[in-house]
mmCIF file of C-alpha atoms in Angstrom:
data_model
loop_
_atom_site.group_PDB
_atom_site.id
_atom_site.type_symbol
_atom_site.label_atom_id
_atom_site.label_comp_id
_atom_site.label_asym_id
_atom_site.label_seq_id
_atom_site.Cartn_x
_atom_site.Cartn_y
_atom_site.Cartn_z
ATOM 1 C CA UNK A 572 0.000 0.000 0.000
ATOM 2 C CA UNK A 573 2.811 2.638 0.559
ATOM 3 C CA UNK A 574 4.320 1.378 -2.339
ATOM 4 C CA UNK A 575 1.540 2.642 -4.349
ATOM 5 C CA UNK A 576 0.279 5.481 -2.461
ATOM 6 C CA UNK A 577 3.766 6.430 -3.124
ATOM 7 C CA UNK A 578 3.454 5.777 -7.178
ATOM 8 C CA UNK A 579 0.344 8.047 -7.008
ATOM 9 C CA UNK A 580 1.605 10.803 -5.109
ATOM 10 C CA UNK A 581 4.670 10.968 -7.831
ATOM 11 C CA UNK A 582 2.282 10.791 -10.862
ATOM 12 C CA UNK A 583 0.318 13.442 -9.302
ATOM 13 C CA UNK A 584 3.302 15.505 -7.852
ATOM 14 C CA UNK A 585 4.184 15.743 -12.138
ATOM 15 C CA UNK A 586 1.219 16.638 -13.469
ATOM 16 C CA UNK A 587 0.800 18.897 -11.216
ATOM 17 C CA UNK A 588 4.536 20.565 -12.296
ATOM 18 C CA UNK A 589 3.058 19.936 -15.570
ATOM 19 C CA UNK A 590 -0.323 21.844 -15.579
ATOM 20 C CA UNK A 591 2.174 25.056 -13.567
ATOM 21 C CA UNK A 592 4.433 24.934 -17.119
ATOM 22 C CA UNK A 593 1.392 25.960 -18.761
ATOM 23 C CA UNK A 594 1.138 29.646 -19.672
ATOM 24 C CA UNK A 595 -2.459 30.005 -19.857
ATOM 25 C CA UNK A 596 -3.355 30.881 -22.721
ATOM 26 C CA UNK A 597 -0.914 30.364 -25.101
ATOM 27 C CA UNK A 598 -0.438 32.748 -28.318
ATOM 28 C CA UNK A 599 0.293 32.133 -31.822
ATOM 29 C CA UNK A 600 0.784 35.386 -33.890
ATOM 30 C CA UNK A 601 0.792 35.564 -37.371
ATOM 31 C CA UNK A 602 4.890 34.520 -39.206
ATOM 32 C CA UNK A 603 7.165 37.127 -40.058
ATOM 33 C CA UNK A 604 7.004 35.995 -43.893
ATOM 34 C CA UNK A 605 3.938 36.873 -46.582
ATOM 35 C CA UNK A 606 1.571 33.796 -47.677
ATOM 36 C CA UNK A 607 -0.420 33.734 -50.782
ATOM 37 C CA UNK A 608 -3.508 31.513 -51.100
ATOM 38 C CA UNK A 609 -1.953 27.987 -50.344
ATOM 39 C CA UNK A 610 -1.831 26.121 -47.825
ATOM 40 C CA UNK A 611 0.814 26.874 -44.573
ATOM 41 C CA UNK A 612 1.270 25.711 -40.970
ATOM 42 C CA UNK A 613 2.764 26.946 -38.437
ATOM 43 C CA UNK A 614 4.209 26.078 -34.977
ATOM 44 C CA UNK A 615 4.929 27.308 -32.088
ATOM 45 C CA UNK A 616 5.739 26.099 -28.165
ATOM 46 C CA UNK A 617 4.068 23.022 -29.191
ATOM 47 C CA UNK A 618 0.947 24.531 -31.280
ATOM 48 C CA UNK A 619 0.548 23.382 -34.694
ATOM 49 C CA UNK A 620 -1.506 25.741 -36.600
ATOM 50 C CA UNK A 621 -2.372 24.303 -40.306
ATOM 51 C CA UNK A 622 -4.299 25.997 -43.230
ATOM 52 C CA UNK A 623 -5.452 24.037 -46.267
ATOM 53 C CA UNK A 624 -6.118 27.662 -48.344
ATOM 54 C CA UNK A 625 -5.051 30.833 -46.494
ATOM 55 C CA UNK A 626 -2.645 33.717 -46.021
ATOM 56 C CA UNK A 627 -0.517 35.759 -44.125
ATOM 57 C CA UNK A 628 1.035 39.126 -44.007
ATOM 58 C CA UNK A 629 3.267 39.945 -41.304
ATOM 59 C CA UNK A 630 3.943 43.193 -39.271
ATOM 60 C CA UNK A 631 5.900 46.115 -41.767
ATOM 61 C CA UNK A 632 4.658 44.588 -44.773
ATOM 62 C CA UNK A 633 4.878 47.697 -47.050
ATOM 63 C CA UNK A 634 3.493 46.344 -50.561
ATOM 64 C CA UNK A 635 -0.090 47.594 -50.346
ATOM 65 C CA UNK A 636 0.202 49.808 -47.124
ATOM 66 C CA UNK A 637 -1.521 46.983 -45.193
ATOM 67 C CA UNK A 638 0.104 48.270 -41.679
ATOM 68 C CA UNK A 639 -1.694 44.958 -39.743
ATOM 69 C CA UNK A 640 -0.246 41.693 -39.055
ATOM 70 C CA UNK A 641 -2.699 38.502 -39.619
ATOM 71 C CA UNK A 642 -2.807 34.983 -40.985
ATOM 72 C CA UNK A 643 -6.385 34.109 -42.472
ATOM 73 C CA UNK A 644 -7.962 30.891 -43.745
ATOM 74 C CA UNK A 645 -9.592 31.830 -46.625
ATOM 75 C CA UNK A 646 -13.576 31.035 -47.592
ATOM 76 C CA UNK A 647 -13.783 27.491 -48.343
ATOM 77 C CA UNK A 648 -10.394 26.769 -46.542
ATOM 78 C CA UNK A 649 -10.240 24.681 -43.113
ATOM 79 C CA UNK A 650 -7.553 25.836 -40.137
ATOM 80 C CA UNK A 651 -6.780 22.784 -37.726
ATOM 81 C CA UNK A 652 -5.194 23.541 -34.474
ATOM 82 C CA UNK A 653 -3.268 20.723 -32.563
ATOM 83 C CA UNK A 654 -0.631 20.074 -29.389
ATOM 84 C CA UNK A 655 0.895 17.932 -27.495
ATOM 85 C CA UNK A 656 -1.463 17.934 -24.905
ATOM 86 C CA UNK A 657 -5.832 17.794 -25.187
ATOM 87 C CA UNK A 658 -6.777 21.510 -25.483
ATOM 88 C CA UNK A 659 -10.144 22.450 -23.658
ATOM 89 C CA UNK A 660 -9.892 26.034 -25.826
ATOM 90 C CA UNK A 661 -9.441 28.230 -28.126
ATOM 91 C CA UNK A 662 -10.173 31.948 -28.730
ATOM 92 C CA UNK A 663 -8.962 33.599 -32.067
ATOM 93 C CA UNK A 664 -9.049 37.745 -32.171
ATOM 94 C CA UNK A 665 -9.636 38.924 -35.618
ATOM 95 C CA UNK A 666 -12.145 39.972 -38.107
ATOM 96 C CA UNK A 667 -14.553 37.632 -40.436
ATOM 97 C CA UNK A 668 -15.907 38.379 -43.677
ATOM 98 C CA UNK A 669 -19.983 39.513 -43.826
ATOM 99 C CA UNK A 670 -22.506 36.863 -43.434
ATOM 100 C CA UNK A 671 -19.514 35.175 -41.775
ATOM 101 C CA UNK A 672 -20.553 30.948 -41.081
ATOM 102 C CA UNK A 673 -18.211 28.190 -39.773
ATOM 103 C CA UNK A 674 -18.013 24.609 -38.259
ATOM 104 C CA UNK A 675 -16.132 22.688 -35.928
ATOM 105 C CA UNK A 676 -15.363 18.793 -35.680
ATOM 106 C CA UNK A 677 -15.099 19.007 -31.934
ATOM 107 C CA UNK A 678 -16.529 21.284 -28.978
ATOM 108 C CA UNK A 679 -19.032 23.929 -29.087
ATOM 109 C CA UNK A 680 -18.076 26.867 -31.388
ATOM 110 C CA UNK A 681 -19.280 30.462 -31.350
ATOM 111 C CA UNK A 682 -18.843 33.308 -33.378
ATOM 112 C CA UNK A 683 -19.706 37.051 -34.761
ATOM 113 C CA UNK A 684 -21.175 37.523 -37.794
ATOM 114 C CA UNK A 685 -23.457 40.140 -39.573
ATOM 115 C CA UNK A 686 -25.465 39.776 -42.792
ATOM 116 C CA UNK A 687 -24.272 42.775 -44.640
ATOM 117 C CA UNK A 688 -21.422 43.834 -42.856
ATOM 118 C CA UNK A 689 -17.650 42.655 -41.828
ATOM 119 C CA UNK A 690 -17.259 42.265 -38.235
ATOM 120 C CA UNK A 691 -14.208 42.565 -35.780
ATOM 121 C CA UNK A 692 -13.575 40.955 -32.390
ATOM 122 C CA UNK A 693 -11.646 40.321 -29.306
ATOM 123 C CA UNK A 694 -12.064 37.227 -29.910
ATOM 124 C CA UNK A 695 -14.151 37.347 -32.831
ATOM 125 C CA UNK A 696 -14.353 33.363 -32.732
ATOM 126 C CA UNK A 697 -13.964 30.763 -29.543
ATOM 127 C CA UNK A 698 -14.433 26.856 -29.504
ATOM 128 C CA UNK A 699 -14.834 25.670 -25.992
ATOM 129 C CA UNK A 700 -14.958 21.895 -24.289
ATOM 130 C CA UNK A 701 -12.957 20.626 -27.214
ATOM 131 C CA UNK A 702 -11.063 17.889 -25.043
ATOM 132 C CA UNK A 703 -8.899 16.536 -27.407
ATOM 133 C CA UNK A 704 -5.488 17.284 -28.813
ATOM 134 C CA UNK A 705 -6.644 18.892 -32.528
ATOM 135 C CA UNK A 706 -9.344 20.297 -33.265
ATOM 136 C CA UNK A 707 -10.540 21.559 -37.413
ATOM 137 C CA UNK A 708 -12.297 25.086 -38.417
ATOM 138 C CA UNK A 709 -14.133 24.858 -41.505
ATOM 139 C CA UNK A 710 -15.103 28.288 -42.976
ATOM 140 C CA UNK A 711 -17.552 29.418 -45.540
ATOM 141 C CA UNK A 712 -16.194 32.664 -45.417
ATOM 142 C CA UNK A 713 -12.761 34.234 -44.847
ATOM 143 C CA UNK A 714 -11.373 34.593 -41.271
ATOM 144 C CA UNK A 715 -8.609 36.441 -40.214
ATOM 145 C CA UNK A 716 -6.611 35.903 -37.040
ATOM 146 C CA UNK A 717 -4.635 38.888 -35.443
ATOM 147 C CA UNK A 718 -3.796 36.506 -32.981
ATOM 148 C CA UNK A 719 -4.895 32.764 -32.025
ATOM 149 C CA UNK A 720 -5.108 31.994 -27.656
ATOM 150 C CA UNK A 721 -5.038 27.916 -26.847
ATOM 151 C CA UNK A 722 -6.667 27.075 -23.386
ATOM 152 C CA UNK A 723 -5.754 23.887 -21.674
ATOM 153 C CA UNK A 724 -7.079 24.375 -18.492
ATOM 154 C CA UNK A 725 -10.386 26.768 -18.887
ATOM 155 C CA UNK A 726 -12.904 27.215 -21.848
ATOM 156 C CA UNK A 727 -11.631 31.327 -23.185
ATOM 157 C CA UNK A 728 -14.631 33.763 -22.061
ATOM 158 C CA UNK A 729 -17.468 35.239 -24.524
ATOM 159 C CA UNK A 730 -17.025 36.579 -27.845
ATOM 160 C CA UNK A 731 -17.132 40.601 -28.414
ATOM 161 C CA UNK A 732 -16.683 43.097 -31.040
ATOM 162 C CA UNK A 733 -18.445 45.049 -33.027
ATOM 163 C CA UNK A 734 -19.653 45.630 -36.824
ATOM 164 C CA UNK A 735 -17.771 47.722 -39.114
ATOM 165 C CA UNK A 736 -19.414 50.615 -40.547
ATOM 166 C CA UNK A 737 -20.305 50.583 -44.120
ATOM 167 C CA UNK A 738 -21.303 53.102 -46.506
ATOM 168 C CA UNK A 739 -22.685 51.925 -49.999
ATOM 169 C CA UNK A 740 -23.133 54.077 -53.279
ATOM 170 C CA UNK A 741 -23.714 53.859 -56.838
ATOM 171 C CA UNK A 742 -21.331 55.321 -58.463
ATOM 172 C CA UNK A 743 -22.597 57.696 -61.880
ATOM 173 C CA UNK A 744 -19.051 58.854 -62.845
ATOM 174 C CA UNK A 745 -16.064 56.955 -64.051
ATOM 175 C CA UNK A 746 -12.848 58.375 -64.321
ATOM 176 C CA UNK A 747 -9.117 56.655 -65.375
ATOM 177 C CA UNK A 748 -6.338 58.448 -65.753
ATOM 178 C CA UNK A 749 -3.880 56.031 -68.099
ATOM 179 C CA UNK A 750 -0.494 55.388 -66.971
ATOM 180 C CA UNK A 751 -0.383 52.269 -69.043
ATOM 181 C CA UNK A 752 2.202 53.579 -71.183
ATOM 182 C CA UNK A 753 4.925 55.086 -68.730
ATOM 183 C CA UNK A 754 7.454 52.318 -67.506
ATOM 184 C CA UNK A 755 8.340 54.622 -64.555
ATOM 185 C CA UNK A 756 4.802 52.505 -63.251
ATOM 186 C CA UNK A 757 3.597 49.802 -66.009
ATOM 187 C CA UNK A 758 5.344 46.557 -67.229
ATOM 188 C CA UNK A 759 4.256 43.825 -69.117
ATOM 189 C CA UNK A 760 0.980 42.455 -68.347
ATOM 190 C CA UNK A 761 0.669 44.815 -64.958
ATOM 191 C CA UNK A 762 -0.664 47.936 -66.679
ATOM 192 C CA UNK A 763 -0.748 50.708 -64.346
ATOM 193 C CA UNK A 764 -4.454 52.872 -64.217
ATOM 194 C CA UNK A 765 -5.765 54.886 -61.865
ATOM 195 C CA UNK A 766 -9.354 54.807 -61.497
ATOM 196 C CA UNK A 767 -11.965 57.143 -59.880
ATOM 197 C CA UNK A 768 -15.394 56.256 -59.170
ATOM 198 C CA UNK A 769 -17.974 58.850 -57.673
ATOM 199 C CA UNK A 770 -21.338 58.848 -56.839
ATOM 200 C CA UNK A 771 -24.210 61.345 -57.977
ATOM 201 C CA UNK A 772 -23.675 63.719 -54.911
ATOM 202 C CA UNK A 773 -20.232 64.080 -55.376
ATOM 203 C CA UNK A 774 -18.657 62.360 -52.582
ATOM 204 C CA UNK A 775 -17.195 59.949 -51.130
ATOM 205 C CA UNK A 776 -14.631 58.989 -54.562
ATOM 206 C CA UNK A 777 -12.960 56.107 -54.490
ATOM 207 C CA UNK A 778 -9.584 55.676 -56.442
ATOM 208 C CA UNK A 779 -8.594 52.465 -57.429
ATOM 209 C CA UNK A 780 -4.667 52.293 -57.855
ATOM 210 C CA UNK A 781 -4.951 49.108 -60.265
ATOM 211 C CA UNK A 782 -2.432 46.983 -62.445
ATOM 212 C CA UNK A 783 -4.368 45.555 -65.477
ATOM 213 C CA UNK A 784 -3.036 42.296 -67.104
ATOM 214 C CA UNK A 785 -4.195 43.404 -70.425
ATOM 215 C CA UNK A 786 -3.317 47.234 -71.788
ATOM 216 C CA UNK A 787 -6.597 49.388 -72.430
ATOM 217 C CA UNK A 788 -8.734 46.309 -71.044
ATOM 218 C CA UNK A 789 -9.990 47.109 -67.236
ATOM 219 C CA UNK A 790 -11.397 43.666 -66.601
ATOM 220 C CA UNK A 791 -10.415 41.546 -63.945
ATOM 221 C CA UNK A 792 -10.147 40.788 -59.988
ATOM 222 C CA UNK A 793 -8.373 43.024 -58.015
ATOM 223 C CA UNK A 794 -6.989 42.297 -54.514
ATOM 224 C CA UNK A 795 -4.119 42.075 -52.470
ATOM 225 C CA UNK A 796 -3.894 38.741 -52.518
ATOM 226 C CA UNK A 797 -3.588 38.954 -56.298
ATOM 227 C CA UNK A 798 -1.159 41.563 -56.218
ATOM 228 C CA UNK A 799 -2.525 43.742 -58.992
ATOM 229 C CA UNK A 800 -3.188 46.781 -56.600
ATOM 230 C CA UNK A 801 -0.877 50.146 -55.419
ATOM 231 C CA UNK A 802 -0.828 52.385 -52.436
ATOM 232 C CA UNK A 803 -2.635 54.967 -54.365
ATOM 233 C CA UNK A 804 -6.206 53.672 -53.525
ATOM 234 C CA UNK A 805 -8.250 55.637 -51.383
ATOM 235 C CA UNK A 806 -11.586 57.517 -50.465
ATOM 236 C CA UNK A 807 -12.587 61.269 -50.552
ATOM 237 C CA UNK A 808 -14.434 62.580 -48.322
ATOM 238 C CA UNK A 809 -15.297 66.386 -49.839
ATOM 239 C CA UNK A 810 -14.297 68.920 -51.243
ATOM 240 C CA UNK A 811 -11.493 69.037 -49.054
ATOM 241 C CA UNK A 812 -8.163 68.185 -50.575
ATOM 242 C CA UNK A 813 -6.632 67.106 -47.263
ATOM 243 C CA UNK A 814 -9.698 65.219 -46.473
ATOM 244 C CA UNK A 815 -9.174 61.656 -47.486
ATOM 245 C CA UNK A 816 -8.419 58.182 -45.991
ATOM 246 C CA UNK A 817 -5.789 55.963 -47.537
ATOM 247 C CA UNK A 818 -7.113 52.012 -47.952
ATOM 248 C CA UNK A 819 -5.463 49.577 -46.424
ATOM 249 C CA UNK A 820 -7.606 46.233 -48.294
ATOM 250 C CA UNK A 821 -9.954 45.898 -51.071
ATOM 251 C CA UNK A 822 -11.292 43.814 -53.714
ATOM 252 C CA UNK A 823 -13.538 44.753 -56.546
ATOM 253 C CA UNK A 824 -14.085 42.961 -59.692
ATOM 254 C CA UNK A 825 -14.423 44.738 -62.996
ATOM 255 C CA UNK A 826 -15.876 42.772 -66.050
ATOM 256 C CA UNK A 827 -16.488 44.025 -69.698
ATOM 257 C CA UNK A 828 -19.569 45.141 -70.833
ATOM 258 C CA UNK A 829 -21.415 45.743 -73.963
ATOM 259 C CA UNK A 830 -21.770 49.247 -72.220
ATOM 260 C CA UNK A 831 -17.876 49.431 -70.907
ATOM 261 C CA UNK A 832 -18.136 48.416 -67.748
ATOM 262 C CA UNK A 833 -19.556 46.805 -64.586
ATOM 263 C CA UNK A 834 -17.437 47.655 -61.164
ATOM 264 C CA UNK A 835 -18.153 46.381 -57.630
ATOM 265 C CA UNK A 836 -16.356 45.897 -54.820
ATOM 266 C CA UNK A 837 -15.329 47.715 -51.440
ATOM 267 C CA UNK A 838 -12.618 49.119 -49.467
ATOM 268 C CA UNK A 839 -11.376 49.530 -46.105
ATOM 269 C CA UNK A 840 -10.028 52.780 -45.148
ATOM 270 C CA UNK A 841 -7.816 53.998 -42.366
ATOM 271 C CA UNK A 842 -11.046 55.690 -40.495
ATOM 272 C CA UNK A 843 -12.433 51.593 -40.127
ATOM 273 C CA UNK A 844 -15.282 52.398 -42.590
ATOM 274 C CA UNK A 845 -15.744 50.098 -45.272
ATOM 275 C CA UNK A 846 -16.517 51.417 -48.467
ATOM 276 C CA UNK A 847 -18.671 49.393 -51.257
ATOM 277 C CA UNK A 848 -19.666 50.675 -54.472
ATOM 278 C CA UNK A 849 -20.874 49.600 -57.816
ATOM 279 C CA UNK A 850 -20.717 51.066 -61.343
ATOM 280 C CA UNK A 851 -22.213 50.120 -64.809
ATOM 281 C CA UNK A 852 -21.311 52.052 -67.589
ATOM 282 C CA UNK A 853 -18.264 53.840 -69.773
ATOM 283 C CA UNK A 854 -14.767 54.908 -68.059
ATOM 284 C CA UNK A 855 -13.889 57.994 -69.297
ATOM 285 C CA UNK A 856 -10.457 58.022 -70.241
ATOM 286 C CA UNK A 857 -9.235 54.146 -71.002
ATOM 287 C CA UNK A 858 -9.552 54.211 -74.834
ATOM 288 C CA UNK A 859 -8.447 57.438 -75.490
ATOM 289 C CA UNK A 860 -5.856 57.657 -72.715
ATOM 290 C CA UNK A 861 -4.391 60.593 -70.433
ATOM 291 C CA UNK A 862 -3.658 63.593 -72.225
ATOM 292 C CA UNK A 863 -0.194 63.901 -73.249
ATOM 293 C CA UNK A 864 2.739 67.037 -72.568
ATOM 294 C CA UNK A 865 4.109 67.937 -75.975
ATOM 295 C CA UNK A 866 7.389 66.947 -74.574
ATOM 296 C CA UNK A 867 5.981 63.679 -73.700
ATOM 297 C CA UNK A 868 7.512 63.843 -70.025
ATOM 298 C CA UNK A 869 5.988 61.235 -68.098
ATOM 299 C CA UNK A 870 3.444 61.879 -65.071
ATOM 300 C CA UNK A 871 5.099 61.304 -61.030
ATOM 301 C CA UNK A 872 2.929 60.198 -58.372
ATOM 302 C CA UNK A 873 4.180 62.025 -55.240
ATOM 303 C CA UNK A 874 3.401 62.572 -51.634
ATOM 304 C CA UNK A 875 3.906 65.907 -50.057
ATOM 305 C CA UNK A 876 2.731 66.992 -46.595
ATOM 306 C CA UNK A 877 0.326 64.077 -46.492
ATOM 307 C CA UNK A 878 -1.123 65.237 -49.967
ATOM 308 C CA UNK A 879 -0.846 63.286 -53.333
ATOM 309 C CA UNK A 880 0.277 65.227 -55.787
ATOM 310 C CA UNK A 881 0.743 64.604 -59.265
ATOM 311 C CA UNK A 882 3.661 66.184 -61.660
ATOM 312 C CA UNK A 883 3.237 66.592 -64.701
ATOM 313 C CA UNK A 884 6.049 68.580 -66.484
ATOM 314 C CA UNK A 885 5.767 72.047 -64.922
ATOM 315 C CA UNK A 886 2.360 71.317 -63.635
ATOM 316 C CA UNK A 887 1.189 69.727 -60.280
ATOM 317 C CA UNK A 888 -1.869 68.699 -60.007
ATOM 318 C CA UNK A 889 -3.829 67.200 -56.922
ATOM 319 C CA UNK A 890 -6.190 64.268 -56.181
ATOM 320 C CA UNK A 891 -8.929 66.128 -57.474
ATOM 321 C CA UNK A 892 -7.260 66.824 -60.677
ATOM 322 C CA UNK A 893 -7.498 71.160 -60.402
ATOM 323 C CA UNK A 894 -3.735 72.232 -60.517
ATOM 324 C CA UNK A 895 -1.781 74.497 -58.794
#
């Protein structure tokens, strides 16, 4: 009998050490590298985090002017989350698409989500009672994880967040100004146009800072994860040249019509509105091009004073094309 009383004490004196090793909860943040729709795991103090379709871009990633860090599994992907030991837990702090919907293959699994709107949350998702050592996300729509928290010992608390605003117009005015032929911004198959879309009151206009794979031919899909967009898209406001908000994602489509185009799509801006808008009709400016200087100097993008500013020759003109 002391014999074993003296096994059991051991076996509890270790998990006991055990269950105190436990930093409660652990964190996974997103990698220091940039993922592209494939699949990617990642692991860390024994957490294996594994995406079958997803993404990533990591903190300082200057490409599109993101300025967040996340790893997302993409709508129709699955994200399975695994250690050493059974996890009771999990709470993942992010933001999910609109009309966000998900599944789990163990525990109970809660969520935000809003029909017309994207939603953010700390945590925006949580699986508790999930007693086991893995445990598989499968989302409908895209979810993005600023950071994921694995519970061993406690079920995380309640989800909480909130809706992003969202302001919707039609627009009646397209606008592209043609950079297709200057190399200083176009190459082969990424032809550089800068797009303005307003509604019938005048504001907001959005500029879309797009590469198109085909010269004088607008069509396509336009994200960040396809890498056809600048850091020249943004929304503004009024009349006020100062009074804009730089975008830091979006994704519109544009397709070819019989008259010129249809545009939709949205952007999120720096104020945490999300801009959607949709357009059928001609774009001024594709077929016959921005006007020309006699000398044929090309046009410069700049940014002075928190303005953008374009130069062309001896002329400077601003975001709302008067000149100065």
């Amino acid at each position: 009998m002391k014999r074993i009383y003296f096994l059991l004490s051991v076996v509890c004196l270790a998990l006991s050490v055990q269950a105190q090793e436990v930093e409660e909860p652990v964190i996974i943040n997103a990698p220091d590298t940039v993922i592209d729709k494939t699949a990617y795991s990642l692991t860390e103090e024994g957490i294996t985090i594994s995406v079958s379709y997803g993404s990533a871009y990591p903190a300082g990633y200057s490409y599109n002017n993101l300025g967040v860090t996340y790893f997302a599994c993409l709508a129709g992907g699955s994200m399975t989350i695994s250690a050493e030991q059974e996890i009771k837990g999990i709470a993942i702090n992010g933001w999910v698409k609109n009309n966000f919907y998900a599944t789990c293959n163990k525990g109970t699994i809660d969520y935000l989500s809003d029909d017309a709107e994207d939603t953010t949350g700390e945590p925006v998702l949580t699986i508790s009672d999930i007693d086991s050592t893995s445990v598989t996300i499968s989302c409908e729509k895209q979810l993005r994880c600023f950071s994921v928290e694995v519970y061993f010992l406690e079920n995380p608390g309640e989800t909480q967040g909130e809706v992003m605003d969202t302001v919707r117009f039609t627009a009646v005015t397209a606008v592209a100004q043609d950079y297709s032929e200057d190399t200083t911004y176009s190459s082969e198959g990424a032809y550089s146009y800068w797009l303005m879309l307003a509604p019938e009151s005048g504001y907001p206009q959005v500029w879309l800072d797009l590469y198109a794979a085909v010269k004088g031919d607008l069509s396509g899909t336009y994200s960040l994860y396809d890498f056809n967009v600048g850091d020249y898209t943004y929304v503004q406001l009024s009349q006020d040249e100062l009074d804009y908000e730089y975008a830091y994602d979006q994704e519109f489509t544009i397709t070819a019509t019989e008259n010129g185009y249809h545009i939709e799509g949205w952007i999120i801006a720096d104020n945490d509105v999300q801009y959607e808008f949709v357009y059928d009709g001609q774009v001024e400016g594709v077929a016959e091009g921005m006007e020309r200087l006699e000398d044929e100097q090309n046009a410069t993008k700049i940014l002075r004073n928190g303005q953008v500013i374009i130069l062309r020759g001896e002329k400077k003109y601003t975001i709302l094309g008067t000149t100065h």
